[in-house]
Coordinates of C-alpha atoms in Angstrom, one line a residue:
Chain A
M280 CA 91.4 90.8 61.6
K281 CA 94.2 89.7 61.1
K282 CA 96.9 88.3 64.5
I283 CA 100.1 90.1 64.4
L284 CA 100.8 88.4 67.8
S285 CA 99.5 85.1 69.3
V286 CA 100.4 84.4 72.9
K287 CA 99.4 81.2 74.3
D288 CA 100.3 79.9 77.5
L289 CA 103.2 82.1 78.0
K290 CA 105.8 82.0 80.9
V291 CA 108.3 84.0 81.8
H292 CA 110.1 82.6 85.1
F293 CA 113.6 83.9 86.7
H294 CA 115.7 81.1 88.7
L295 CA 117.4 83.1 91.9
G296 CA 120.3 81.9 92.7
R297 CA 121.0 78.5 95.6
S298 CA 122.7 79.9 98.4
W299 CA 123.4 77.8 101.5
F300 CA 120.4 78.2 103.4
K301 CA 118.0 78.8 100.7
S302 CA 117.0 76.0 98.0
A303 CA 116.6 77.5 94.3
R304 CA 114.1 80.0 93.9
V305 CA 111.8 80.7 91.0
V306 CA 110.2 84.0 90.3
H307 CA 106.9 83.4 88.4
A308 CA 107.3 86.8 86.3
V309 CA 104.5 85.7 83.8
D310 CA 103.0 82.7 84.8
G311 CA 101.0 81.4 82.1
V312 CA 99.3 84.1 79.9
S313 CA 96.9 83.9 76.5
F314 CA 95.7 86.7 74.4
D315 CA 96.4 88.0 70.8
V316 CA 97.2 91.1 69.5
F317 CA 95.0 92.7 66.3
E318 CA 97.0 94.2 63.6
G319 CA 96.5 97.9 63.5
E320 CA 94.8 98.3 67.3
T321 CA 96.3 99.7 70.6
L322 CA 96.2 97.4 73.4
G323 CA 96.9 98.8 76.6
I324 CA 98.2 96.2 79.7
V325 CA 97.8 97.4 82.9
G326 CA 98.0 96.4 86.2
E327 CA 100.9 97.3 89.5
S328 CA 104.3 97.0 89.7
G329 CA 105.4 93.1 89.7
C330 CA 101.9 92.3 88.0
G331 CA 104.4 91.0 85.0
K332 CA 103.3 93.3 82.5
S333 CA 106.9 94.9 82.1
S334 CA 108.6 91.0 81.6
L335 CA 106.0 90.7 79.2
A336 CA 106.8 93.1 77.1
R337 CA 110.2 92.3 76.9
A338 CA 109.6 88.4 76.5
L339 CA 107.8 89.6 73.2
C340 CA 110.8 91.4 71.8
G341 CA 114.0 89.0 72.5
L342 CA 114.9 91.0 75.8
N343 CA 113.7 88.2 78.1
K344 CA 113.7 84.7 77.6
I345 CA 110.4 82.9 77.5
T346 CA 110.3 80.1 79.7
S347 CA 107.6 78.2 78.0
G348 CA 104.4 79.0 75.8
S349 CA 104.0 80.0 72.5
A350 CA 104.3 83.8 71.2
L351 CA 103.1 83.5 67.6
F352 CA 104.4 87.1 65.5
N353 CA 102.8 87.7 62.6
E354 CA 101.7 83.6 61.9
T355 CA 105.1 83.2 61.0
I356 CA 107.9 83.7 63.5
E357 CA 107.5 81.3 66.8
L358 CA 109.0 83.5 69.3
A359 CA 110.0 80.8 72.0
T360 CA 111.8 78.9 69.5
A361 CA 113.4 81.8 67.0
N362 CA 116.9 81.7 65.9
K363 CA 119.4 84.6 65.3
A364 CA 118.3 85.4 61.8
Q365 CA 114.3 84.8 63.2
W366 CA 114.6 87.6 65.7
N367 CA 116.8 89.5 63.3
D368 CA 113.3 89.8 61.5
V369 CA 111.3 90.6 64.2
H370 CA 113.5 93.3 65.5
K371 CA 112.7 94.9 62.4
Q372 CA 109.3 94.9 62.8
V373 CA 108.6 95.2 66.8
Q374 CA 110.5 98.1 68.4
F375 CA 110.4 99.3 72.2
I376 CA 110.3 102.7 73.8
F377 CA 111.5 102.6 77.6
Q378 CA 109.6 104.3 80.4
D379 CA 113.1 106.8 81.5
P380 CA 114.0 108.5 78.8
V381 CA 117.2 109.5 79.6
A382 CA 118.3 106.5 80.7
A383 CA 117.6 105.0 77.5
L384 CA 120.4 107.3 75.5
D385 CA 123.8 106.7 75.5
P386 CA 125.5 109.8 76.7
R387 CA 128.4 109.6 74.4
M388 CA 126.9 109.5 71.3
T389 CA 125.0 112.0 69.3
V390 CA 121.0 112.5 68.2
A391 CA 122.1 111.4 65.0
E392 CA 124.0 108.3 65.6
I393 CA 121.6 107.1 68.3
I394 CA 118.7 107.0 65.6
A395 CA 120.5 105.8 63.2
E396 CA 122.3 102.5 65.0
P397 CA 119.2 100.8 65.0
L398 CA 119.8 101.3 61.0
I399 CA 122.9 99.8 60.6
T400 CA 122.7 97.3 62.6
L401 CA 119.9 95.3 60.7
Y402 CA 120.7 96.5 57.4
P403 CA 124.5 96.8 57.2
Q404 CA 124.3 97.3 53.1
M405 CA 122.6 101.1 53.5
T406 CA 125.2 103.4 52.4
S407 CA 125.7 106.2 54.6
S408 CA 123.9 108.7 52.7
Q409 CA 120.7 107.0 52.8
V410 CA 121.0 106.9 56.4
M411 CA 121.4 110.6 56.9
A412 CA 118.4 110.6 54.7
K413 CA 116.0 108.1 56.8
V414 CA 117.4 110.2 60.0
L415 CA 116.8 113.0 59.0
A416 CA 113.4 112.1 57.6
T417 CA 112.2 110.6 60.9
M418 CA 113.4 113.0 62.8
K419 CA 111.0 115.6 61.3
L420 CA 108.3 112.7 61.7
V421 CA 108.9 113.2 65.6
G422 CA 108.8 116.5 65.5
L423 CA 113.1 117.1 65.7
S424 CA 114.4 120.1 64.1
Q425 CA 117.3 119.2 61.7
N426 CA 119.8 121.2 63.9
Q427 CA 119.8 119.4 66.5
I428 CA 121.1 116.2 64.7
N429 CA 124.9 116.6 66.1
R430 CA 123.9 117.5 69.7
Y431 CA 124.2 114.8 73.0
P432 CA 121.3 113.8 74.6
Q433 CA 122.0 115.5 78.3
E434 CA 121.3 118.7 75.8
F435 CA 117.7 118.0 75.6
S436 CA 115.0 118.3 77.9
G437 CA 112.8 114.7 79.0
G438 CA 110.2 115.4 76.4
Q439 CA 112.9 115.8 73.8
C440 CA 114.6 113.1 74.8
Q441 CA 111.5 110.8 74.5
R442 CA 111.0 112.2 70.9
I443 CA 113.9 111.1 69.9
G444 CA 113.5 107.5 71.7
I445 CA 110.7 107.2 69.7
A446 CA 112.7 108.1 66.4
R447 CA 115.1 105.3 66.9
A448 CA 112.4 103.0 67.4
L449 CA 110.6 104.6 64.1
I450 CA 113.7 104.5 61.6
L451 CA 113.1 100.6 61.1
E452 CA 109.7 101.3 60.0
P453 CA 108.2 98.5 62.4
K454 CA 105.0 97.3 62.6
V455 CA 104.5 96.2 66.0
L456 CA 105.6 99.6 69.0
I457 CA 105.8 98.1 72.6
C458 CA 105.7 101.2 74.5
D459 CA 106.7 100.3 78.4
E460 CA 106.0 103.3 80.9
S461 CA 107.0 105.5 78.0
V462 CA 104.8 108.8 79.2
S463 CA 104.9 108.0 83.3
A464 CA 108.2 109.9 83.5
L465 CA 107.1 113.0 81.7
D466 CA 105.7 116.1 83.1
V467 CA 101.4 116.3 82.8
S468 CA 102.4 119.1 79.9
I469 CA 105.0 117.1 78.0
K470 CA 102.7 113.8 78.5
A471 CA 99.6 114.9 76.3
Q472 CA 102.5 115.9 73.7
I473 CA 104.1 112.8 73.8
I474 CA 100.2 110.9 74.1
N475 CA 99.3 113.1 71.1
L476 CA 102.3 112.4 68.9
L477 CA 102.3 108.3 69.3
Q478 CA 98.8 108.8 68.0
D479 CA 99.4 110.2 65.1
L480 CA 102.4 108.7 64.4
Q481 CA 99.9 105.6 64.5
Q482 CA 97.1 106.8 62.1
Q483 CA 100.0 107.5 59.8
L484 CA 101.9 104.5 60.2
K485 CA 99.4 102.0 60.4
L486 CA 101.0 100.7 63.9
T487 CA 99.7 98.5 66.3
I488 CA 100.5 99.6 69.6
I489 CA 101.1 97.6 72.7
F490 CA 101.4 100.1 75.6
I491 CA 101.8 99.1 79.3
S492 CA 100.8 101.8 82.0
H493 CA 99.8 101.6 85.3
D494 CA 98.4 104.9 84.5
L495 CA 94.2 104.0 83.9
G496 CA 93.8 107.7 82.7
V497 CA 96.5 107.3 79.9
I498 CA 95.2 104.0 78.8
K499 CA 91.5 104.9 78.7
H500 CA 92.5 108.0 76.5
I501 CA 94.8 105.8 74.0
C502 CA 93.9 101.9 74.2
K503 CA 91.1 100.3 72.2
R504 CA 91.7 97.2 74.2
I505 CA 92.9 96.4 77.8
L506 CA 94.4 93.3 79.7
V507 CA 94.3 93.6 83.4
M508 CA 96.9 91.9 85.1
Y509 CA 98.2 90.9 88.4
L510 CA 101.3 88.5 89.8
G511 CA 101.8 87.1 86.2
N512 CA 98.1 86.4 85.7
I513 CA 95.8 87.5 83.6
M514 CA 92.7 88.8 85.1
E515 CA 90.1 90.4 82.5
L516 CA 90.5 90.9 78.6
G517 CA 88.2 93.3 76.8
D518 CA 87.3 96.8 75.1
K519 CA 87.8 99.7 76.6
Q520 CA 84.3 100.2 77.3
S521 CA 83.3 96.7 78.7
V522 CA 86.0 96.9 81.0
Y523 CA 86.1 100.6 82.4
E524 CA 82.2 100.8 82.5
N525 CA 81.5 97.1 83.3
A526 CA 84.7 95.6 85.0
L527 CA 83.3 91.9 86.4
H528 CA 86.7 91.1 87.8
P529 CA 87.1 91.6 91.4
Y530 CA 90.5 93.4 91.1
T531 CA 90.0 95.0 87.9
K532 CA 87.0 96.8 90.0
A533 CA 88.9 97.8 93.3
L534 CA 91.5 98.9 90.7
L535 CA 89.5 101.3 89.0
S536 CA 88.1 102.7 92.0
A537 CA 91.5 103.5 93.1
V538 CA 92.7 105.9 90.7
P539 CA 91.7 109.5 91.8
V540 CA 89.6 111.4 89.3
A541 CA 90.7 114.8 89.1
N542 CA 87.0 115.8 89.7
P543 CA 86.5 117.0 93.3
E544 CA 82.7 116.1 93.3
L545 CA 83.2 113.1 91.8
E546 CA 86.1 112.1 94.1
K547 CA 83.5 112.9 97.3
A548 CA 80.9 110.5 95.9
K549 CA 82.5 107.5 94.8
Q550 CA 82.8 104.6 97.0
I551 CA 86.1 103.4 97.2
Q552 CA 87.0 99.5 97.2
L553 CA 90.0 99.6 99.6
L554 CA 92.5 96.5 99.0
E555 CA 93.6 95.1 102.1
G556 CA 97.5 94.8 102.4
D557 CA 100.2 94.1 99.2
L558 CA 101.0 92.5 96.6
P559 CA 102.1 88.4 97.3
S560 CA 105.8 88.0 96.7
P561 CA 105.8 86.0 93.2
I562 CA 108.5 83.8 94.6
N563 CA 105.8 82.2 96.2
P564 CA 102.4 83.3 94.1
P565 CA 99.3 81.8 96.1
K566 CA 97.5 78.5 95.3
G567 CA 94.6 78.9 93.3
C568 CA 93.9 82.4 92.3
V569 CA 96.8 84.4 92.8
F570 CA 94.3 87.2 93.6
N571 CA 92.5 85.7 96.6
T572 CA 94.5 87.0 99.2
R573 CA 93.6 90.5 99.1
C574 CA 90.0 89.5 97.1
P575 CA 86.9 90.5 99.0
Q576 CA 85.1 87.8 97.8
A577 CA 87.9 85.0 98.2
T578 CA 86.1 82.0 99.3
N579 CA 87.3 78.2 99.7
E580 CA 87.3 77.7 96.6
C581 CA 89.3 80.5 95.3
R582 CA 91.8 78.9 97.1
A583 CA 92.1 76.0 96.1
T584 CA 91.4 76.3 92.2
R585 CA 93.4 78.2 89.4
P586 CA 90.6 79.6 87.5
Q587 CA 90.4 79.2 83.7
T588 CA 90.0 82.2 81.6
K589 CA 86.3 82.8 80.1
M590 CA 84.1 84.9 78.3
V591 CA 81.7 86.4 80.3
A592 CA 79.7 88.9 78.5
N593 CA 81.9 90.8 76.3
N594 CA 85.3 90.4 78.6
L595 CA 87.8 87.4 78.8
V596 CA 87.7 87.1 82.6
S597 CA 89.4 84.6 85.3
C598 CA 87.9 83.9 88.7
V599 CA 86.0 81.3 89.4
Q600 CA 82.8 82.7 90.7
I601 CA 81.9 84.8 87.2
H602 CA 79.4 83.0 85.1
Chain B
M275 CA 87.4 129.7 107.5
T276 CA 87.7 133.9 108.1
E277 CA 90.6 135.7 107.0
K278 CA 91.0 137.1 110.9
K279 CA 92.1 134.4 111.9
I280 CA 95.6 134.0 112.6
P281 CA 96.8 131.0 110.5
L282 CA 99.0 128.3 111.7
L283 CA 101.2 129.2 108.9
D284 CA 101.7 132.5 107.1
V285 CA 104.6 132.4 104.5
R286 CA 105.4 136.2 102.8
N287 CA 107.4 136.6 99.8
L288 CA 109.5 134.0 99.8
S289 CA 112.2 133.2 97.9
V290 CA 114.8 130.5 97.3
E291 CA 117.6 131.1 95.5
F292 CA 121.1 128.8 94.6
K293 CA 124.2 129.5 93.7
V294 CA 125.3 127.3 90.6
Q295 CA 127.9 127.3 88.6
D296 CA 126.1 128.9 85.2
G297 CA 124.2 132.4 87.8
M298 CA 122.2 131.7 89.6
V299 CA 118.8 129.6 89.7
K300 CA 115.6 131.1 91.2
A301 CA 114.0 128.2 92.4
V302 CA 111.3 129.8 94.4
N303 CA 110.4 134.0 93.6
G304 CA 108.4 135.9 96.3
L305 CA 105.7 133.1 97.2
S306 CA 102.7 134.4 99.8
F307 CA 100.5 132.1 101.1
K308 CA 98.5 131.1 104.8
V309 CA 97.9 127.9 106.2
Y310 CA 95.0 127.5 108.8
D311 CA 94.5 125.5 111.5
G312 CA 93.1 121.6 110.0
E313 CA 93.2 122.4 106.4
I314 CA 94.8 119.9 103.8
I315 CA 96.3 122.3 101.2
G316 CA 97.8 120.6 98.0
I317 CA 100.7 122.5 96.2
V318 CA 101.1 121.4 93.1
G319 CA 103.0 121.9 89.6
E320 CA 105.6 119.9 87.3
S321 CA 109.0 119.6 88.2
G322 CA 111.0 122.6 88.4
S323 CA 107.9 124.4 89.5
G324 CA 109.8 124.7 93.0
K325 CA 107.0 123.2 95.5
S326 CA 109.7 120.9 97.0
Q327 CA 111.8 124.0 97.6
T328 CA 109.5 125.9 99.4
M329 CA 108.8 122.9 101.6
L330 CA 112.6 121.9 102.4
A331 CA 113.0 126.2 102.9
L332 CA 110.3 125.8 105.7
M333 CA 111.7 123.1 107.4
G334 CA 115.5 124.4 107.3
L335 CA 116.6 121.9 104.8
L336 CA 117.6 123.5 102.2
A337 CA 121.1 122.5 100.3
S338 CA 124.5 124.9 101.3
N339 CA 124.3 126.6 98.3
G340 CA 120.7 127.6 98.7
K341 CA 119.6 131.6 100.1
I342 CA 116.4 132.0 102.0
S343 CA 114.3 135.6 102.1
G344 CA 110.9 136.7 103.1
S345 CA 109.5 135.2 105.9
V346 CA 107.9 132.4 107.4
K347 CA 106.0 132.6 110.3
F348 CA 104.9 129.3 111.9
M349 CA 102.3 129.7 115.0
G350 CA 103.7 132.8 115.4
Q351 CA 107.4 132.3 115.5
E352 CA 109.8 133.8 112.2
L353 CA 111.7 130.9 110.9
V354 CA 113.6 132.7 108.3
G355 CA 117.2 133.3 110.2
I356 CA 116.4 131.3 113.0
S357 CA 119.1 129.4 114.5
T358 CA 120.0 125.4 113.7
S359 CA 119.3 124.4 117.5
K360 CA 115.7 126.4 118.0
L361 CA 114.7 125.3 114.8
N362 CA 115.5 121.5 115.8
K363 CA 112.9 121.7 118.4
I364 CA 110.4 122.5 116.4
R365 CA 110.6 120.3 113.0
G366 CA 110.1 116.8 114.3
D367 CA 108.2 118.1 117.4
K368 CA 105.5 120.7 115.6
M369 CA 105.8 120.0 112.3
A370 CA 107.1 116.9 110.6
M371 CA 107.9 115.5 107.0
I372 CA 106.6 112.6 105.1
F373 CA 109.4 112.5 102.2
Q374 CA 108.4 110.9 98.2
D375 CA 110.9 107.8 98.9
P376 CA 110.6 105.8 102.3
M377 CA 113.5 103.9 101.4
T378 CA 116.4 106.6 100.8
S379 CA 114.7 108.4 104.2
L380 CA 114.5 105.5 106.3
N381 CA 118.3 104.6 107.3
P382 CA 118.5 100.9 106.1
Y383 CA 121.6 100.2 109.0
L384 CA 118.9 100.5 111.8
K385 CA 115.9 98.4 113.6
I386 CA 113.0 100.5 112.4
S387 CA 113.0 100.4 116.9
S388 CA 115.5 102.6 117.1
Q389 CA 114.7 105.3 114.3
M390 CA 111.2 105.8 115.7
T391 CA 111.9 105.7 119.8
E392 CA 114.6 108.0 119.3
V393 CA 112.1 110.5 118.1
L394 CA 110.1 110.5 121.3
M395 CA 113.2 110.0 123.4
L396 CA 114.8 113.4 121.6
H397 CA 111.7 115.5 121.7
K398 CA 109.4 114.2 124.5
N399 CA 112.5 112.8 127.1
M400 CA 111.0 109.9 127.1
S401 CA 112.2 106.5 128.6
Y402 CA 113.5 103.9 126.0
K403 CA 110.7 101.3 127.3
D404 CA 108.1 104.3 127.1
A405 CA 108.9 105.1 123.6
L406 CA 108.6 101.8 122.7
A407 CA 105.1 101.1 123.5
E408 CA 104.4 104.8 122.2
S409 CA 105.6 103.5 118.4
I410 CA 104.0 100.2 118.5
K411 CA 100.9 102.4 119.1
M412 CA 101.5 104.9 116.5
L413 CA 102.3 101.6 113.9
E414 CA 98.8 100.1 114.8
R415 CA 97.3 102.9 114.2
V416 CA 99.0 103.3 111.0
K417 CA 97.3 99.8 110.2
I418 CA 100.8 98.0 110.9
P419 CA 99.4 94.0 111.4
E420 CA 101.7 92.3 114.0
A421 CA 103.5 95.5 114.9
S422 CA 104.9 94.5 118.4
N423 CA 107.1 92.2 116.3
R424 CA 107.8 94.3 113.7
I425 CA 109.2 97.0 115.0
H426 CA 112.5 95.1 115.3
L427 CA 113.0 94.9 111.8
Y428 CA 114.9 96.4 109.5
P429 CA 113.6 99.2 106.8
H430 CA 114.3 97.0 103.2
E431 CA 112.2 94.0 105.1
F432 CA 108.5 95.8 104.7
S433 CA 107.1 96.6 101.4
G434 CA 106.7 99.9 99.8
G435 CA 103.6 100.8 101.3
M436 CA 104.5 99.5 104.6
R437 CA 107.4 101.4 105.1
Q438 CA 105.6 104.8 104.1
R439 CA 103.2 103.8 106.9
V440 CA 106.4 103.4 109.0
M441 CA 107.4 106.9 107.9
I442 CA 103.7 108.3 108.3
A443 CA 103.9 106.8 111.7
M444 CA 106.8 108.0 112.4
S445 CA 105.9 111.6 111.3
L446 CA 103.4 111.6 113.8
L447 CA 104.8 110.2 116.8
T448 CA 104.9 113.4 118.2
K449 CA 101.6 114.7 117.7
P450 CA 102.7 117.9 115.4
K451 CA 100.5 120.5 114.1
L452 CA 101.9 120.6 110.9
L453 CA 102.6 117.5 108.6
I454 CA 104.6 118.1 104.8
A455 CA 104.0 115.6 102.8
D456 CA 106.1 115.4 99.4
E457 CA 105.0 113.2 96.6
P458 CA 104.5 110.8 99.5
T459 CA 102.3 108.2 97.0
T460 CA 103.8 109.1 94.0
A461 CA 105.9 106.0 94.2
L462 CA 103.6 103.4 94.9
D463 CA 100.9 101.6 93.4
V464 CA 97.6 103.2 93.2
T465 CA 95.6 100.5 95.3
V466 CA 98.6 101.2 97.7
Q467 CA 98.1 105.0 97.0
A468 CA 94.7 104.6 98.0
Q469 CA 95.0 103.2 101.3
I470 CA 97.5 105.8 102.4
L471 CA 95.0 108.8 101.5
E472 CA 92.0 107.2 103.3
L473 CA 94.8 106.7 106.3
L474 CA 96.2 110.5 106.1
K475 CA 92.0 111.6 106.3
E476 CA 91.8 109.9 109.0
L477 CA 94.2 110.5 111.0
R478 CA 93.8 114.4 110.3
K479 CA 90.5 113.9 111.9
E480 CA 91.8 112.0 114.9
F481 CA 94.6 114.4 115.3
G482 CA 93.4 117.2 114.3
M483 CA 96.5 118.1 112.3
T484 CA 96.9 120.1 108.8
I485 CA 98.5 119.2 106.1
I486 CA 100.5 120.1 103.0
F487 CA 100.2 118.2 100.5
I488 CA 102.7 118.4 97.8
T489 CA 102.1 116.4 94.5
H490 CA 101.6 116.7 90.6
D491 CA 98.8 114.4 90.4
M492 CA 95.3 116.3 90.3
G493 CA 93.4 113.4 91.0
V494 CA 95.0 113.2 94.7
V495 CA 94.5 117.1 94.7
A496 CA 90.3 116.4 94.0
N497 CA 90.5 113.6 96.6
L498 CA 92.7 114.9 99.5
C499 CA 92.5 118.2 100.0
D500 CA 90.6 121.5 100.8
R501 CA 92.3 123.8 99.1
V502 CA 95.3 124.1 96.3
N503 CA 98.6 126.4 95.5
V504 CA 99.4 126.4 91.0
M505 CA 102.9 126.4 91.0
Y506 CA 104.9 127.0 87.9
G507 CA 108.6 127.8 87.3
G508 CA 109.0 128.8 90.9
W509 CA 106.0 131.4 91.4
L510 CA 102.8 130.8 92.8
M511 CA 100.3 131.1 89.9
E512 CA 96.8 130.3 91.8
T513 CA 95.5 129.4 95.1
A514 CA 91.9 128.7 95.5
S515 CA 89.7 126.2 97.2
I516 CA 89.9 122.9 95.3
N517 CA 86.1 123.6 94.0
T518 CA 87.5 126.7 92.6
I519 CA 90.2 125.5 90.9
F520 CA 88.5 122.7 89.2
N521 CA 85.7 124.5 88.2
N522 CA 86.3 128.3 87.9
S523 CA 90.0 128.9 87.6
V524 CA 91.3 132.0 86.4
H525 CA 94.9 131.8 85.7
P526 CA 95.7 130.8 82.2
Y527 CA 98.1 127.5 83.4
T528 CA 95.7 126.0 85.8
Q529 CA 93.2 125.6 83.0
A530 CA 95.8 124.3 80.5
L531 CA 97.1 122.0 83.3
L532 CA 93.8 120.7 84.0
A533 CA 93.1 120.0 80.1
T534 CA 95.4 118.2 79.6
I535 CA 94.9 115.2 82.0
P536 CA 93.2 112.5 80.5
S537 CA 90.9 111.7 82.7
L538 CA 88.5 108.3 83.7
D539 CA 85.3 110.3 83.4
T540 CA 85.6 112.3 80.8
H541 CA 86.7 111.0 76.8
V542 CA 87.9 113.7 74.3
E543 CA 89.5 112.5 71.1
K544 CA 92.4 114.6 71.4
L545 CA 94.3 115.7 74.4
K546 CA 95.0 119.5 74.6
T547 CA 98.9 120.4 74.5
I548 CA 100.7 123.1 76.3
P549 CA 103.0 123.9 73.8
G550 CA 107.1 124.7 74.7
E551 CA 108.6 123.3 77.7
P552 CA 108.6 124.1 81.2
P553 CA 111.4 127.3 81.3
N554 CA 115.0 126.6 82.5
L555 CA 115.1 128.2 85.9
L556 CA 118.7 129.9 84.9
Q557 CA 116.9 131.9 82.0
L558 CA 113.4 132.7 83.4
P559 CA 112.1 135.6 81.2
T560 CA 111.2 138.8 82.7
G561 CA 107.6 139.1 84.2
C562 CA 105.4 136.0 83.9
P563 CA 107.4 133.1 83.2
F564 CA 104.7 131.0 81.6
Q565 CA 104.2 133.7 79.1
P566 CA 106.2 131.9 76.5
R567 CA 103.6 128.8 76.5
C568 CA 100.5 130.9 77.3
S569 CA 97.5 131.7 74.7
Q570 CA 96.8 134.7 76.6
A571 CA 99.8 136.9 76.8
N572 CA 100.1 140.2 75.9
H573 CA 103.1 143.1 76.3
L574 CA 102.0 143.4 79.8
C575 CA 102.9 140.0 81.2
S576 CA 106.7 140.4 81.0
E577 CA 106.4 143.5 83.4
S578 CA 106.1 143.0 87.3
I579 CA 103.0 141.1 87.6
P580 CA 100.9 142.1 91.0
L581 CA 98.7 139.7 93.3
R582 CA 95.3 140.0 92.6
R583 CA 92.4 138.7 94.9
V584 CA 89.3 137.4 92.5
E585 CA 87.3 136.4 95.9
P586 CA 87.9 135.7 99.3
R587 CA 90.9 133.2 98.9
H588 CA 91.0 133.2 96.2
V589 CA 94.7 134.8 94.7
V590 CA 95.7 134.8 90.9
K591 CA 98.9 135.8 89.7
C592 CA 97.6 136.9 86.2
V593 CA 97.9 140.5 84.0
N594 CA 94.4 139.5 82.7
A595 CA 92.9 138.3 86.1
Q596 CA 90.1 141.3 87.4
G597 CA 90.4 141.8 91.0
V598 CA 91.8 143.6 94.1
V599 CA 95.6 144.3 94.2
L600 CA 96.8 142.8 97.0

């Protein structure tokens, strides 16, 4: 299968200002991750808040600067060193859907203007009638009706606004769709509608989707492969079955056991592996394995050496204790 | 638990309305339920279903344009229409509330110590010194490390999970009979949520508390609760034990809600959806608010719908339900 995106040792760091009392500090949001995304697949990225999943996704479409490492798009464009013309090319093929559907839309623009904007920006040679035809076709695709075209975002519900956000992303006919918690803010009954829409669109348009979420139930439902992140590092990467059923990394296990399942019998029976404490600060990540401060199996080796990712069974894992 | 026992909380025909520019918003519509001693009862529903407004009404915390009618009896005492000074003696003392976002419900200008000791000095007439000692004990109880030092910090110096623990500790200071928790884990990560849920279960055992837990997460309900109230459009659609709700629910909304959740333990090719959108509370349909989206709706749904008891402590508000009319 073709690699649509190949990420190697990617780092995204943010520099915080120096003050009188503090020396310059660096947030290690993404700290050396490597993975591939294949054409047509759905890759899920899971992790808790602060694990760097959003910083990673934003870096892949140019919303954050890549500090170091490499991200090769479509085997041709290197995102870490891309110039403006190359980024324009990437924007035509990689689009982003945001978490808060209402905040992502400009309240002073009509639906038609919002959806047409990327097209007008990136394809200035198109005539207005061509743009209009494309807007109407895309609205139909995501289940919006044509008579809503001159309305403003505040006249729509959250689910409808997310459809507008999806239309805005799809009007460019992208190859890759990055969904950053795109269904998290929606009510359950609406969430299922949008998930189904994304799945239908993926089949219809042969999209590659990178789906970021903290909701492991949603990730399991729509993704083929799953990448588990913790504090800017990859903990485990593998096929859905092997991650959910045979998780190897202690963090993946703890994360999976912490998710409450909507089934009282299973909930009463299950043993939750409680993690102690909170996520450490990404300004001063722990030495060695970043998970060692909360890991129930941490040893001195874990505190001293940073684990390399390696292939164990069917998963890529970074843990010194797994062989 | 038998029906004859006096409930800790007895809500009858509770309605909450708000007057807004465009008319009346009916947030809660004729709600009746009972909560018995020692239960953990979950209230689930989507946004706008009235779950938070019900609890705010119980605590006398409605916005100034809110109008409440019906009856709420807490430990035999009527709370609707009671004076604020009388209510102040009950809330914070016998009844406490934890909110969704601990950052906005703690005062950022005050140290945790002054916020916690205030509760005890007001309700229990303790001296500052005793109140501080008691507060530290409670912080240790909710597993905050180095509580005696940390109590002198400001809220922003705690992480989200720690702040929520502070909120829980604060609400437990007076050993309330009833704890109302409004989505206390929604803003937290799953691993931290698991810690807080375990903590609540332990504390319930230790203090014999009754908990009303508002959430939209059916997984959390399955983990924590004994009973569930399912709400939609300001109506209480169904109330039953969790086993009944998850395995033998009667109301089409409950069934549809459970079917839409992507779960870890099952696999489906395509998620079931509920067509349409949640109702506009300004223009509720007559009769059942769920009927425009319901697959089993018929002409009777737009008339007045009685509550029916399907079996003991399993009450449903649907024309298609079989059972004794209440």
